[in-house]
Short mmCIF file of C-alpha atoms in Angstrom, two decimals:
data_model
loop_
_atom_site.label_atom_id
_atom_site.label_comp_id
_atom_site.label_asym_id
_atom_site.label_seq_id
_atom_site.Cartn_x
_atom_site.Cartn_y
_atom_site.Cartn_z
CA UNK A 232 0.00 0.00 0.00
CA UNK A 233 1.43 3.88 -0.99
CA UNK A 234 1.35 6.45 1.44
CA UNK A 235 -1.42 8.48 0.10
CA UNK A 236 1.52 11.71 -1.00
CA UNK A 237 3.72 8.44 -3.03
CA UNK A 238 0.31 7.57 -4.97
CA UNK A 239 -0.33 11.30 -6.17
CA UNK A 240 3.37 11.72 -7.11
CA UNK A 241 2.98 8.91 -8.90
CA UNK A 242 0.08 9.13 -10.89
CA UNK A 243 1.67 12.90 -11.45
CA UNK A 244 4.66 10.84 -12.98
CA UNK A 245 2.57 8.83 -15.29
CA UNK A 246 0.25 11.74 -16.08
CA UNK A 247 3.64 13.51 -17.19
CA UNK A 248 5.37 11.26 -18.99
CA UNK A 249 2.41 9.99 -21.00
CA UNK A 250 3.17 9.99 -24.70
CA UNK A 251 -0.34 10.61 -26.62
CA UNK A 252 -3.51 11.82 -25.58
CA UNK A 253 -4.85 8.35 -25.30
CA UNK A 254 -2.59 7.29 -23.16
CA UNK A 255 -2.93 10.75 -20.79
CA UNK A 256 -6.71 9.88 -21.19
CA UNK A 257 -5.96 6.22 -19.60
CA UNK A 258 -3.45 7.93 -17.10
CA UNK A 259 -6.13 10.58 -16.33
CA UNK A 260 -9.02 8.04 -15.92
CA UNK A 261 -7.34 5.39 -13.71
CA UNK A 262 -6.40 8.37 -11.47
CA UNK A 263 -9.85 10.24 -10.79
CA UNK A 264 -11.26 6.28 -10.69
CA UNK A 265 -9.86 6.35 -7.00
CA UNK A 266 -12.10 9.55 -6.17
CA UNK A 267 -15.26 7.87 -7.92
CA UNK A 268 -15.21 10.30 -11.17
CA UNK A 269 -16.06 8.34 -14.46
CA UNK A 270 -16.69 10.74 -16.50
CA UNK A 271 -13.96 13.98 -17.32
CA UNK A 272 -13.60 16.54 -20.02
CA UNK A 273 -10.66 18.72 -20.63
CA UNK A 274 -11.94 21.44 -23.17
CA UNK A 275 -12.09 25.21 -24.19
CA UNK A 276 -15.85 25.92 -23.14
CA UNK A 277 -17.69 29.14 -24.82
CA UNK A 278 -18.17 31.66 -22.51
CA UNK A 279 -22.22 32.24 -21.70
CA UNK A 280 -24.44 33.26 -24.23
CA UNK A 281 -21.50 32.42 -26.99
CA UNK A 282 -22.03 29.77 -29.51
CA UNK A 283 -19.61 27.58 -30.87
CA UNK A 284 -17.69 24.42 -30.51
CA UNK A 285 -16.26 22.66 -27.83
CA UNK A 286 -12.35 22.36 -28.56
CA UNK A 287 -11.63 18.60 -26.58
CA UNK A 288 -7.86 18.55 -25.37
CA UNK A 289 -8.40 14.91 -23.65
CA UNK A 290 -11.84 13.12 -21.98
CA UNK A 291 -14.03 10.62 -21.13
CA UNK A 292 -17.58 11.96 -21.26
CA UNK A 293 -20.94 10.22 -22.66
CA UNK A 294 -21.66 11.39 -26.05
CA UNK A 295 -25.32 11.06 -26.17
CA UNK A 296 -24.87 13.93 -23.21
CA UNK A 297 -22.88 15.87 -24.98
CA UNK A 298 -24.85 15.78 -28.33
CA UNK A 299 -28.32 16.44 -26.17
CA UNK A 300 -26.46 19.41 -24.30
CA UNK A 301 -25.39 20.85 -27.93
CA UNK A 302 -28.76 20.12 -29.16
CA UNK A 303 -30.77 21.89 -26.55
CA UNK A 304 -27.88 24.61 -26.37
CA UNK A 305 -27.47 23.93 -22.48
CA UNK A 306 -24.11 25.54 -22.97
CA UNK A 307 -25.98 29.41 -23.20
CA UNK A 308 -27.26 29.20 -19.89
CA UNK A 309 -25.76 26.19 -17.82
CA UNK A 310 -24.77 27.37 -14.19
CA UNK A 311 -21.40 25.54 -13.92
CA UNK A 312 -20.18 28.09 -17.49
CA UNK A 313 -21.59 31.05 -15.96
CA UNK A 314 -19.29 30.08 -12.53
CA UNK A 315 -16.24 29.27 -14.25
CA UNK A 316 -16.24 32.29 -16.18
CA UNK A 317 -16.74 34.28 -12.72
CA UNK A 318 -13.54 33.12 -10.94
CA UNK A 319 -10.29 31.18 -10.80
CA UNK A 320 -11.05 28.71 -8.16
CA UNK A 321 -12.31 25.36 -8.79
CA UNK A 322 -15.55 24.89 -7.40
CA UNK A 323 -18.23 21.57 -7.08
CA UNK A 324 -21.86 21.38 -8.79
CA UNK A 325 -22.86 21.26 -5.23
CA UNK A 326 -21.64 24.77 -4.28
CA UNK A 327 -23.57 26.07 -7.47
CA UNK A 328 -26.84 24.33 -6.92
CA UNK A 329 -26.89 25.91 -3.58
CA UNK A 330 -26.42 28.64 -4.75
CA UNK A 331 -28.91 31.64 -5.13
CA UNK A 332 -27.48 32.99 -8.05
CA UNK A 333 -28.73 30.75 -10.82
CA UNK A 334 -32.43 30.27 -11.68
CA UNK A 335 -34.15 26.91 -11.14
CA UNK A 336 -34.43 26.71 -14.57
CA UNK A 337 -30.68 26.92 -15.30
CA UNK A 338 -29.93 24.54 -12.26
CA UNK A 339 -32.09 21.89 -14.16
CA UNK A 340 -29.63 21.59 -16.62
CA UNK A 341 -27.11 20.17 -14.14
CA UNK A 342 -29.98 17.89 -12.18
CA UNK A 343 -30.61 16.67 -16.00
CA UNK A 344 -27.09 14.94 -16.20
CA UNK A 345 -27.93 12.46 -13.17
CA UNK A 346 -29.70 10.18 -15.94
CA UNK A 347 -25.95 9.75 -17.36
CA UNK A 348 -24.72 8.86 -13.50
CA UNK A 349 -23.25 12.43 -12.97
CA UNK A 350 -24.66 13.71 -9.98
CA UNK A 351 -22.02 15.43 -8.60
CA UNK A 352 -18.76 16.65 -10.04
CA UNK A 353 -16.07 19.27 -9.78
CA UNK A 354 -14.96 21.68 -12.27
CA UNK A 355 -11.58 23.36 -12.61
CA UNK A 356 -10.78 26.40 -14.52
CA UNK A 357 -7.37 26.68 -16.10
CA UNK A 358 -6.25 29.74 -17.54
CA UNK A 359 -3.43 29.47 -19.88
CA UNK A 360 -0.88 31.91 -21.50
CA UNK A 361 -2.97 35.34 -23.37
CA UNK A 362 -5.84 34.75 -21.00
CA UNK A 363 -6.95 31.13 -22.63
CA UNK A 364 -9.19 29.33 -20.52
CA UNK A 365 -9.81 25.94 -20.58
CA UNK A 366 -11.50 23.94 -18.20
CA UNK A 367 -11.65 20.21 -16.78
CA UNK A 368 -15.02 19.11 -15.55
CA UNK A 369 -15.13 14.94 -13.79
CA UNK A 370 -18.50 13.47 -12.60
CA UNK A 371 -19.73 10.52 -11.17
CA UNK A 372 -22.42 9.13 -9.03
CA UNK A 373 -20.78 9.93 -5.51
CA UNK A 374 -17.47 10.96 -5.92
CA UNK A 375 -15.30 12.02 -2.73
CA UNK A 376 -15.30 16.32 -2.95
CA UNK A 377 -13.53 16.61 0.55
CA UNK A 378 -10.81 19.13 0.81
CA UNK A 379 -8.22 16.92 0.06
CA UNK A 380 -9.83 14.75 -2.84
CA UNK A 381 -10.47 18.82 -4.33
CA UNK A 382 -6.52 19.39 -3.87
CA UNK A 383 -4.92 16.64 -4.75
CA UNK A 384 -7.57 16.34 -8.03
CA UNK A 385 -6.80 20.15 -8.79
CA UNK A 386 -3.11 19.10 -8.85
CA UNK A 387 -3.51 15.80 -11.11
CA UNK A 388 -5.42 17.94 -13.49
CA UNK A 389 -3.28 21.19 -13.64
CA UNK A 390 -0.23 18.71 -14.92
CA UNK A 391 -2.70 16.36 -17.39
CA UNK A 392 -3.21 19.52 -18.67
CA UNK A 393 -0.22 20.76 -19.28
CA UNK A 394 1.07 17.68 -20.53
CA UNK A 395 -1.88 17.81 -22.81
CA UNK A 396 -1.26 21.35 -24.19
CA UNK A 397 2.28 19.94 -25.07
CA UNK A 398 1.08 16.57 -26.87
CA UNK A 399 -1.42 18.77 -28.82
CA UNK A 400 1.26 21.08 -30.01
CA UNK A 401 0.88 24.30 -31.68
CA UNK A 402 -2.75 23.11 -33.73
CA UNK A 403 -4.54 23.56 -30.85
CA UNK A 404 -4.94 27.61 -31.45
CA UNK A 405 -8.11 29.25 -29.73
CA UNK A 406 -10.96 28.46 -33.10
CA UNK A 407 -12.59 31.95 -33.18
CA UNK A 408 -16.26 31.65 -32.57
CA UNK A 409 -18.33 33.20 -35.36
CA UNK A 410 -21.90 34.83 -33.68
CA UNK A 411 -25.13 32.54 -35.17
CA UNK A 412 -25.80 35.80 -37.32
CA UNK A 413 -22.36 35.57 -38.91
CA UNK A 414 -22.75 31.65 -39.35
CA UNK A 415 -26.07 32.25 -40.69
CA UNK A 416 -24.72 34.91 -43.62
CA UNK A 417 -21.63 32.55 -44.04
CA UNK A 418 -24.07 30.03 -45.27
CA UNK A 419 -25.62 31.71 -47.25
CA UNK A 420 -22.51 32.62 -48.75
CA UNK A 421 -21.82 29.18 -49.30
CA UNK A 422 -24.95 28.81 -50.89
CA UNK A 423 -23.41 31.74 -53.51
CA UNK A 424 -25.63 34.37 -52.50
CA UNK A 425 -24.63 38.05 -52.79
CA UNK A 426 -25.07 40.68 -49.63
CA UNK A 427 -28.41 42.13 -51.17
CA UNK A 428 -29.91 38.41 -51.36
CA UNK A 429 -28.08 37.38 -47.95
CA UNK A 430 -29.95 40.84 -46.44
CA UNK A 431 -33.33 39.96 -47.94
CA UNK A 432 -32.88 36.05 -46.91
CA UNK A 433 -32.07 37.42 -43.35
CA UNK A 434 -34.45 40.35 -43.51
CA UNK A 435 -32.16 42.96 -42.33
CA UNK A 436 -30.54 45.38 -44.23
CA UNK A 437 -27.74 45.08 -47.53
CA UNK A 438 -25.05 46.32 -45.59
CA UNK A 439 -25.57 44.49 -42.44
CA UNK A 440 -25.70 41.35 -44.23
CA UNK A 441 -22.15 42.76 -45.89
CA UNK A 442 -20.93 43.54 -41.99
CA UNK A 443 -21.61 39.93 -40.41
CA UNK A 444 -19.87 38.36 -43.43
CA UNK A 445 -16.98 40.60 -42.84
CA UNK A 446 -17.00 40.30 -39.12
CA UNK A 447 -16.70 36.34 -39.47
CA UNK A 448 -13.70 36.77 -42.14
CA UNK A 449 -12.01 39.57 -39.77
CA UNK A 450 -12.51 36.89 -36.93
CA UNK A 451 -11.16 33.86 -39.03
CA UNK A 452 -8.19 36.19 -40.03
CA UNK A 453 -8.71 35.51 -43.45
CA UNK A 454 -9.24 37.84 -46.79
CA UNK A 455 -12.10 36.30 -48.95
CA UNK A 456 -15.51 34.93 -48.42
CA UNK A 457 -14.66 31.59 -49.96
CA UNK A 458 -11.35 31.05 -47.38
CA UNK A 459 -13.83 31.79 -44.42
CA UNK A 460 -16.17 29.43 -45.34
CA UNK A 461 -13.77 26.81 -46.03
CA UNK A 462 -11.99 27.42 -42.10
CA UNK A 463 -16.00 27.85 -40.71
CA UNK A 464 -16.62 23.99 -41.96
CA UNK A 465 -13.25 22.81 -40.91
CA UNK A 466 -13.32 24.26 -37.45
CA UNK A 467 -16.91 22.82 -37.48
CA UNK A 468 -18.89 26.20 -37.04
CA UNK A 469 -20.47 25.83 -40.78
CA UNK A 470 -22.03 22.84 -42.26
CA UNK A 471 -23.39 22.23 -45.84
CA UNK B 223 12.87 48.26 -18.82
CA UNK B 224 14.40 45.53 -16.42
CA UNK B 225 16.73 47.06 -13.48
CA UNK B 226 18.71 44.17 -11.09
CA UNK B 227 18.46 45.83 -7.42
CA UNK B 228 20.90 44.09 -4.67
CA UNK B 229 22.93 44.87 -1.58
CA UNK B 230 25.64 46.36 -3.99
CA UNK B 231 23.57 49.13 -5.61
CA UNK B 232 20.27 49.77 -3.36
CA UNK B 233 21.77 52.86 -1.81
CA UNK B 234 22.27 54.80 -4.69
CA UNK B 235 19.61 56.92 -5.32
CA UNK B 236 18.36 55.85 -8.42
CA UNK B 237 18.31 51.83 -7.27
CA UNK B 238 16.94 53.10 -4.10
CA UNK B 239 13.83 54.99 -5.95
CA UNK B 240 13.05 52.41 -7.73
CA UNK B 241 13.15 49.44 -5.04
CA UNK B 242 10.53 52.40 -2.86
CA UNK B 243 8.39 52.56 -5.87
CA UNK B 244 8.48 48.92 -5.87
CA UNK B 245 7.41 48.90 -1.98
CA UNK B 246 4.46 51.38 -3.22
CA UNK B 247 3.29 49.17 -6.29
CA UNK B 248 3.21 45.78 -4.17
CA UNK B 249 0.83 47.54 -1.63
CA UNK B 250 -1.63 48.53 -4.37
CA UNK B 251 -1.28 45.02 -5.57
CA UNK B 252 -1.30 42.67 -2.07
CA UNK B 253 -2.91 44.68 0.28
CA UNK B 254 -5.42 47.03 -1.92
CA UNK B 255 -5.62 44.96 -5.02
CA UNK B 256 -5.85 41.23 -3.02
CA UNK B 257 -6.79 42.91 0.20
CA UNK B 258 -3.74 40.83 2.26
CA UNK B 259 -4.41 42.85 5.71
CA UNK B 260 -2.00 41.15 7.38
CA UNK B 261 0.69 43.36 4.79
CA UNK B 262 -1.24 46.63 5.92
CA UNK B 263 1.24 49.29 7.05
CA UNK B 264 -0.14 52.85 7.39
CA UNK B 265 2.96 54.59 5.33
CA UNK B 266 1.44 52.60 2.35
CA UNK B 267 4.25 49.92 1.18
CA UNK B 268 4.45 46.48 1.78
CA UNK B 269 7.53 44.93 2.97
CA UNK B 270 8.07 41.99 5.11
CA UNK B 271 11.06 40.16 6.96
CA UNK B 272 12.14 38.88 3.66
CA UNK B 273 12.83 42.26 2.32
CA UNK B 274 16.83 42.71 3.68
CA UNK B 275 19.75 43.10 2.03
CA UNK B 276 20.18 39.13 1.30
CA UNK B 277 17.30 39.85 -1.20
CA UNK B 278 17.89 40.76 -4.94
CA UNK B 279 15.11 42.05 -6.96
CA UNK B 280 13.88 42.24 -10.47
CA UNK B 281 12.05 45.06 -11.27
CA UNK B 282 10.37 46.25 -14.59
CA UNK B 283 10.20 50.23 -15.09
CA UNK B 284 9.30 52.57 -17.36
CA UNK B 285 11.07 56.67 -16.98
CA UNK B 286 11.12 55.69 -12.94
CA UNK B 287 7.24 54.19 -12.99
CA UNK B 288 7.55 50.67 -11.85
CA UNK B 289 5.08 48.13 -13.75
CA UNK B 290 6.37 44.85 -12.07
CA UNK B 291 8.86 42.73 -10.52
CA UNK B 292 10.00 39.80 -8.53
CA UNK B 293 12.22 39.21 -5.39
CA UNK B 294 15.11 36.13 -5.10
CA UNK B 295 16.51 35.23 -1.92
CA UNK B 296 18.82 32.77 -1.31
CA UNK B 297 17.36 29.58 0.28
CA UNK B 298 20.57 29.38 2.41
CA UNK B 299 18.91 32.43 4.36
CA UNK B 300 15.42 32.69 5.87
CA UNK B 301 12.74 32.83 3.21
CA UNK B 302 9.06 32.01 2.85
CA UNK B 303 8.81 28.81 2.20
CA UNK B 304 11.26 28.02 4.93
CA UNK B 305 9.94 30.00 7.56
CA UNK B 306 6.15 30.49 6.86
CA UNK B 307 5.10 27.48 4.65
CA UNK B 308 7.46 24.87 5.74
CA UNK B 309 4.19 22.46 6.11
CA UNK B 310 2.59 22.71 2.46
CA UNK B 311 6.18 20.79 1.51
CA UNK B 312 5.30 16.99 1.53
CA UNK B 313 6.85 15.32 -1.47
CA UNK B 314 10.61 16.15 -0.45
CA UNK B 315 12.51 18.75 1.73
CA UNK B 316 12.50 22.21 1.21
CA UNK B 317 15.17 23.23 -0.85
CA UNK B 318 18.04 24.87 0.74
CA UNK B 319 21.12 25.17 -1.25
CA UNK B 320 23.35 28.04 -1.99
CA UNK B 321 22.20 26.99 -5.99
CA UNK B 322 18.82 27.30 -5.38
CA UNK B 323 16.91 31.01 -4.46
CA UNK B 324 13.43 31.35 -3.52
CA UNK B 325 10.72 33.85 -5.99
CA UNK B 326 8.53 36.08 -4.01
CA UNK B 327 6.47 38.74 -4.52
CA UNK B 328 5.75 38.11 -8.70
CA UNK B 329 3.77 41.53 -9.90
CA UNK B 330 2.84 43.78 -12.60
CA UNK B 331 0.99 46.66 -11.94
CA UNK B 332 -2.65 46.70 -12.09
CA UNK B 333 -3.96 50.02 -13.25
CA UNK B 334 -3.06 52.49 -16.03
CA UNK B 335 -2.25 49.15 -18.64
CA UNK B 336 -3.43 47.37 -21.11
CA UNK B 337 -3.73 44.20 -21.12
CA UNK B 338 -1.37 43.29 -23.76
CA UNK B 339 0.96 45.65 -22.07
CA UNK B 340 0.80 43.17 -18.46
CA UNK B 341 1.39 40.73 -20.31
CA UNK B 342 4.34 41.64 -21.80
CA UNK B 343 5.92 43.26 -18.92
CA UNK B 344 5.10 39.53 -16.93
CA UNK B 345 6.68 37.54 -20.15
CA UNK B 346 9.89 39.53 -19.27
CA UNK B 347 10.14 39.55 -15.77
CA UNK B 348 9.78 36.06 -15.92
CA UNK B 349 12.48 36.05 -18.55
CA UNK B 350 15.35 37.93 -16.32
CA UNK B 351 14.19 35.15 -13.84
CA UNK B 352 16.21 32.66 -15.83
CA UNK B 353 18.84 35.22 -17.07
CA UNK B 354 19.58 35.89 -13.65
CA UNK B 355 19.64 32.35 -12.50
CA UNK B 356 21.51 31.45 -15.50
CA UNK B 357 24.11 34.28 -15.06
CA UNK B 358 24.42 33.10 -11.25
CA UNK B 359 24.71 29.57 -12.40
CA UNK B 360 21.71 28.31 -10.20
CA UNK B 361 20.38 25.29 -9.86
CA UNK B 362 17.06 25.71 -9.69
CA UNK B 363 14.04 28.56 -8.14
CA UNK B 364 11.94 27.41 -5.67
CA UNK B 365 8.60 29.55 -5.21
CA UNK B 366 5.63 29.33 -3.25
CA UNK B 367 2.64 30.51 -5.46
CA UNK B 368 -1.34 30.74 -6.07
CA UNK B 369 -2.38 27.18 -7.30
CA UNK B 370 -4.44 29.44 -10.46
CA UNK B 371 -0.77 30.61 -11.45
CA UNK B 372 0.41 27.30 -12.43
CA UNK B 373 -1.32 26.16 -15.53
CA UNK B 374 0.02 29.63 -17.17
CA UNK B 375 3.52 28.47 -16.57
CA UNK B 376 2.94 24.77 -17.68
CA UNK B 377 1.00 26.54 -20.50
CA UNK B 378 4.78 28.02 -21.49
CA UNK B 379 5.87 25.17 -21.88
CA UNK B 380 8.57 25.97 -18.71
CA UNK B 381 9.17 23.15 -16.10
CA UNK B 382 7.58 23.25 -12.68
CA UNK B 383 7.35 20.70 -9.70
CA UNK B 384 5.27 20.39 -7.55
CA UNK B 385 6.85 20.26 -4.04
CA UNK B 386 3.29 19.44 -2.19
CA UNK B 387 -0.15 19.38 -2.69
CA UNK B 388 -2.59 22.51 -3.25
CA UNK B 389 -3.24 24.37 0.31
CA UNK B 390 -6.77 25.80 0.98
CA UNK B 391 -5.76 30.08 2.44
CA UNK B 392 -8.30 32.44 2.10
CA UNK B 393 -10.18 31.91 -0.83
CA UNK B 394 -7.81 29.92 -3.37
CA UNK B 395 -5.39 27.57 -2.96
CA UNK B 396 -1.46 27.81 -2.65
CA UNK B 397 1.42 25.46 -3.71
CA UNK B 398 5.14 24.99 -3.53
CA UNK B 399 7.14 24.17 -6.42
CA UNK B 400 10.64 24.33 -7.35
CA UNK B 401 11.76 25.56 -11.20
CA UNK B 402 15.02 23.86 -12.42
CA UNK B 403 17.21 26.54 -14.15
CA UNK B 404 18.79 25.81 -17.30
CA UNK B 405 19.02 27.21 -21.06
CA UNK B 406 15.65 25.39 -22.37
CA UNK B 407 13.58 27.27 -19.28
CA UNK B 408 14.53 30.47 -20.59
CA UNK B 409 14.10 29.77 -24.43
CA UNK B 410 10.34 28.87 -23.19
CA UNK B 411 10.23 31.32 -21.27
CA UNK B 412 11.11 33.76 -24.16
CA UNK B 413 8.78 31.81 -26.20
CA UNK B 414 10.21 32.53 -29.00
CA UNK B 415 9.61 35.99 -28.80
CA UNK B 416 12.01 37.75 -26.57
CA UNK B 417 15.53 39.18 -26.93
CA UNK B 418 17.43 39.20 -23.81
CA UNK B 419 16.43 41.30 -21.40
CA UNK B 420 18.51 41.58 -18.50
CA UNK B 421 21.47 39.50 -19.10
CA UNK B 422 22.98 38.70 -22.79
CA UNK B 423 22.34 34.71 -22.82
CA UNK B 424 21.90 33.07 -26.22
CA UNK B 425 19.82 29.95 -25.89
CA UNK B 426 20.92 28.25 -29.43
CA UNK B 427 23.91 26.88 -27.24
CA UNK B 428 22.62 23.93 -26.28
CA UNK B 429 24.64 21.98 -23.81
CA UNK B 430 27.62 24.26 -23.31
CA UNK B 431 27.84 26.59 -21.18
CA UNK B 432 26.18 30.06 -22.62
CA UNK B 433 28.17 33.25 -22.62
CA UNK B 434 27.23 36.40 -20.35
CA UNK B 435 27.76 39.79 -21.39
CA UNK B 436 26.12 42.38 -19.16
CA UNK B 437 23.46 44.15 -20.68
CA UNK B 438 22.59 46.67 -17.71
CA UNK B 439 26.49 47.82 -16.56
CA UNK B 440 25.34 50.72 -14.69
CA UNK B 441 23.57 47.88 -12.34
CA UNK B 442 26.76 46.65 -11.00
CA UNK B 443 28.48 49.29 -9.44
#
């Protein structure tokens, strides 16, 4: 039997030295398994209200939850977003549904993930170099959130991801989010239609229609309509 | 730009103005900005036991405005983790070697910046971190930080181990670590981005021993 301090330095060691993803996610599973977590996501959330995709570093997490959340756009108004976007300290789903400051309605959306055996978790904001925040959320049916579970979990997950900022290299650049108004005039620009017919299509105005196709080019950082449709579908924001 | 402050230049007058403004930009930060009250003082800077002449000090100014900076003390002498946080080091000792100096007291200036600005002006304090323990041929910087400032660090790509686990004080947690100092720290810590900016160290020499040319002479007097 490890003294409990040997265990975490040693799933630290594996965590570190762990030479893909899959293997971090295998390192990263077998270590929250102790605490009761089954489920974990490492990921770039949008901020609240924002749309966009989900950029996955490393995780474990059910898809048919993920693709309902998406669906339903839980991601506009779920608590556990608006929290981590409000400070730097890792907090539990507990703490949140207690509090006051969310509205039964958006608690709901974390009561609704019980049905995939996440009834409580912890989540863990991580703020990288330029402000970059990504976040790792675990889950499970009654997983340990005592004090030292929380710190020794914070530290396990600070280094997976770090190690999993390195394995993912340089293509792992922030995706800028386009606004649905911009997706929805990048379609249509897909679809070969001109500002006038994107404005009348979107009933607003010739040069507003002109201004969201331009914002999501500016954003994409690139110089013609076709070249930000083509990064919009590869990043996933766009789909014909 | 970066100024070294030590026992061989803080009483002349232009060291010593800068190491005061210092004193007057870590109270705004720690004891306005973070609202330490345990670092109140009514003349309005914020020193502690640490700050003697053992201490050397990093600090980032602009026509006599100081925007940040960072303190190294040897661990041979008293120093924070030593004295105050002796307890939050479980996974080994703490370090105490003549090669190995403690980092307190990491800080840029909160108002009157932008953003971009911070950042910059933290990307090169951290850089003379390295220059300076390169140039002093340390082994390694041991710190004991906010738990929220590690990721950023891991994020640039620069080595740090943990010493303990995370330690619930006031609302966040804290953490020892320990940096190892050598050539690839400081080209990550440059990030590809930085010239030298306190000491002349060219990190394409890989494995031999990188040449020093004083940058700041005036420092050394």
């Amino acid at each position: 039997m490890l003294e409990p301090s040997n265990k975490i330095q040693d799933s630290l060691r594996v965590i570190e030295q762990a030479p893909s993803l899959l293997k971090l996610t295998e390192a990263f599973r077998s270590a929250v398994d102790d605490y009761g977590y089954e489920s974990f996501l490492c990921s770039a959330p949008p901020r609240p209200g924002e749309e966009g995709i989900d950029p996955v570093l490393f995780g474990a997490w059910p898809e048919d939850w993920r693709q309902r959340y998406t669906e339903r756009r839980y991601y506009v108004r779920d608590p556990m977003l608006q929290e981590l976007y409000r400070t730097a300290d890792a907090f539990t789903w507990r703490t949140i549904l207690n509090s006051r400051r969310y509205s039964e309605a958006d608690r709901k959306i974390v009561f609704d993930a019980a049905a995939w055996g996440m009834r409580e978790g912890f989540v863990i904001p991580l703020y990288g170099i330029g402000g970059q925040v990504h976040a790792i959320t675990m889950a499970g049916p009654t997983p340990r959130i005592d004090s030292e579970a929380r710190s020794e979990l914070l530290l396990m997950s600070i280094y997976a991801y770090g190690r999993a900022k390195r394995l993912a290299g340089r293509q792992l650049d922030p995706v800028p989010l386009l606004k649905p108004r911009e997706r929805e005039a990048l379609q249509w620009v897909a679809a070969g239609k001109g500002d006038w017919e994107i404005g009348q299509i979107m009933g607003i105005s010739e040069s507003a229609a002109h201004k969201h196709v331009e914002n999501a080019k500016r954003k994409i950082g690139v110089s013609t309509r076709v070249q930000a449709v083509v990064e919009a579908i590869r990043t996933g924001q766009l789909h014909l | 730009m970066l100024h070294l402050i030590d026992a061989n230049n803080r009483n002349q007058l232009f060291f010593n103005r800068l190491l005061e403004a210092s004193y007057r930009v870590r109270y705004d930060q720690y004891v306005k900005g973070r609202g330490w009250k345990a670092l109140d003082r009514p003349d309005q800077r914020e020193l502690d036991q640490f700050d003697t002449s053992a201490a050397t000090y990093l600090v980032w100014a602009d026509a006599g405005e100081v925007v940040g900076g960072a303190r190294l003390i040897p661990t041979t002498k008293p120093h924070l983790m030593s004295e105050v946080f002796p307890h939050i080091v479980t996974f080994a000792s703490v370090p105490k070697s003549p090669r190995v100096w403690e980092l307190t007291r990491l800080f840029t200036a909160r108002g009157g910046h932008s953003s971009a600005n911070r950042r910059n002006v933290t990307g090169e304090v951290f850089c003379s971190l390295f220059e300076f323990g390169l140039f002093k041929k340390l082994e390694g910087i041991s710190v004991v930080c906010d738990t929220f400032f590690l990721p950023r660090v891991l994020d640039a790509g620069i080595e740090i181990k943990p010493l303990g686990i995370p330690t619930p004080y006031d609302e966040g947690t804290c953490i020892a670590c320990y940096m190892p100092v050598n050539v690839q720290q400081l080209r990550a810590a440059r990030g590809g981005v930085h010239d030298s900016v306190l000491f002349d160290i060219d990190t394409s020499t890989e494995g031999r021993q990188p040449a020093y040319v004083r940058q700041d002479e005036h420092v050394f007097h």
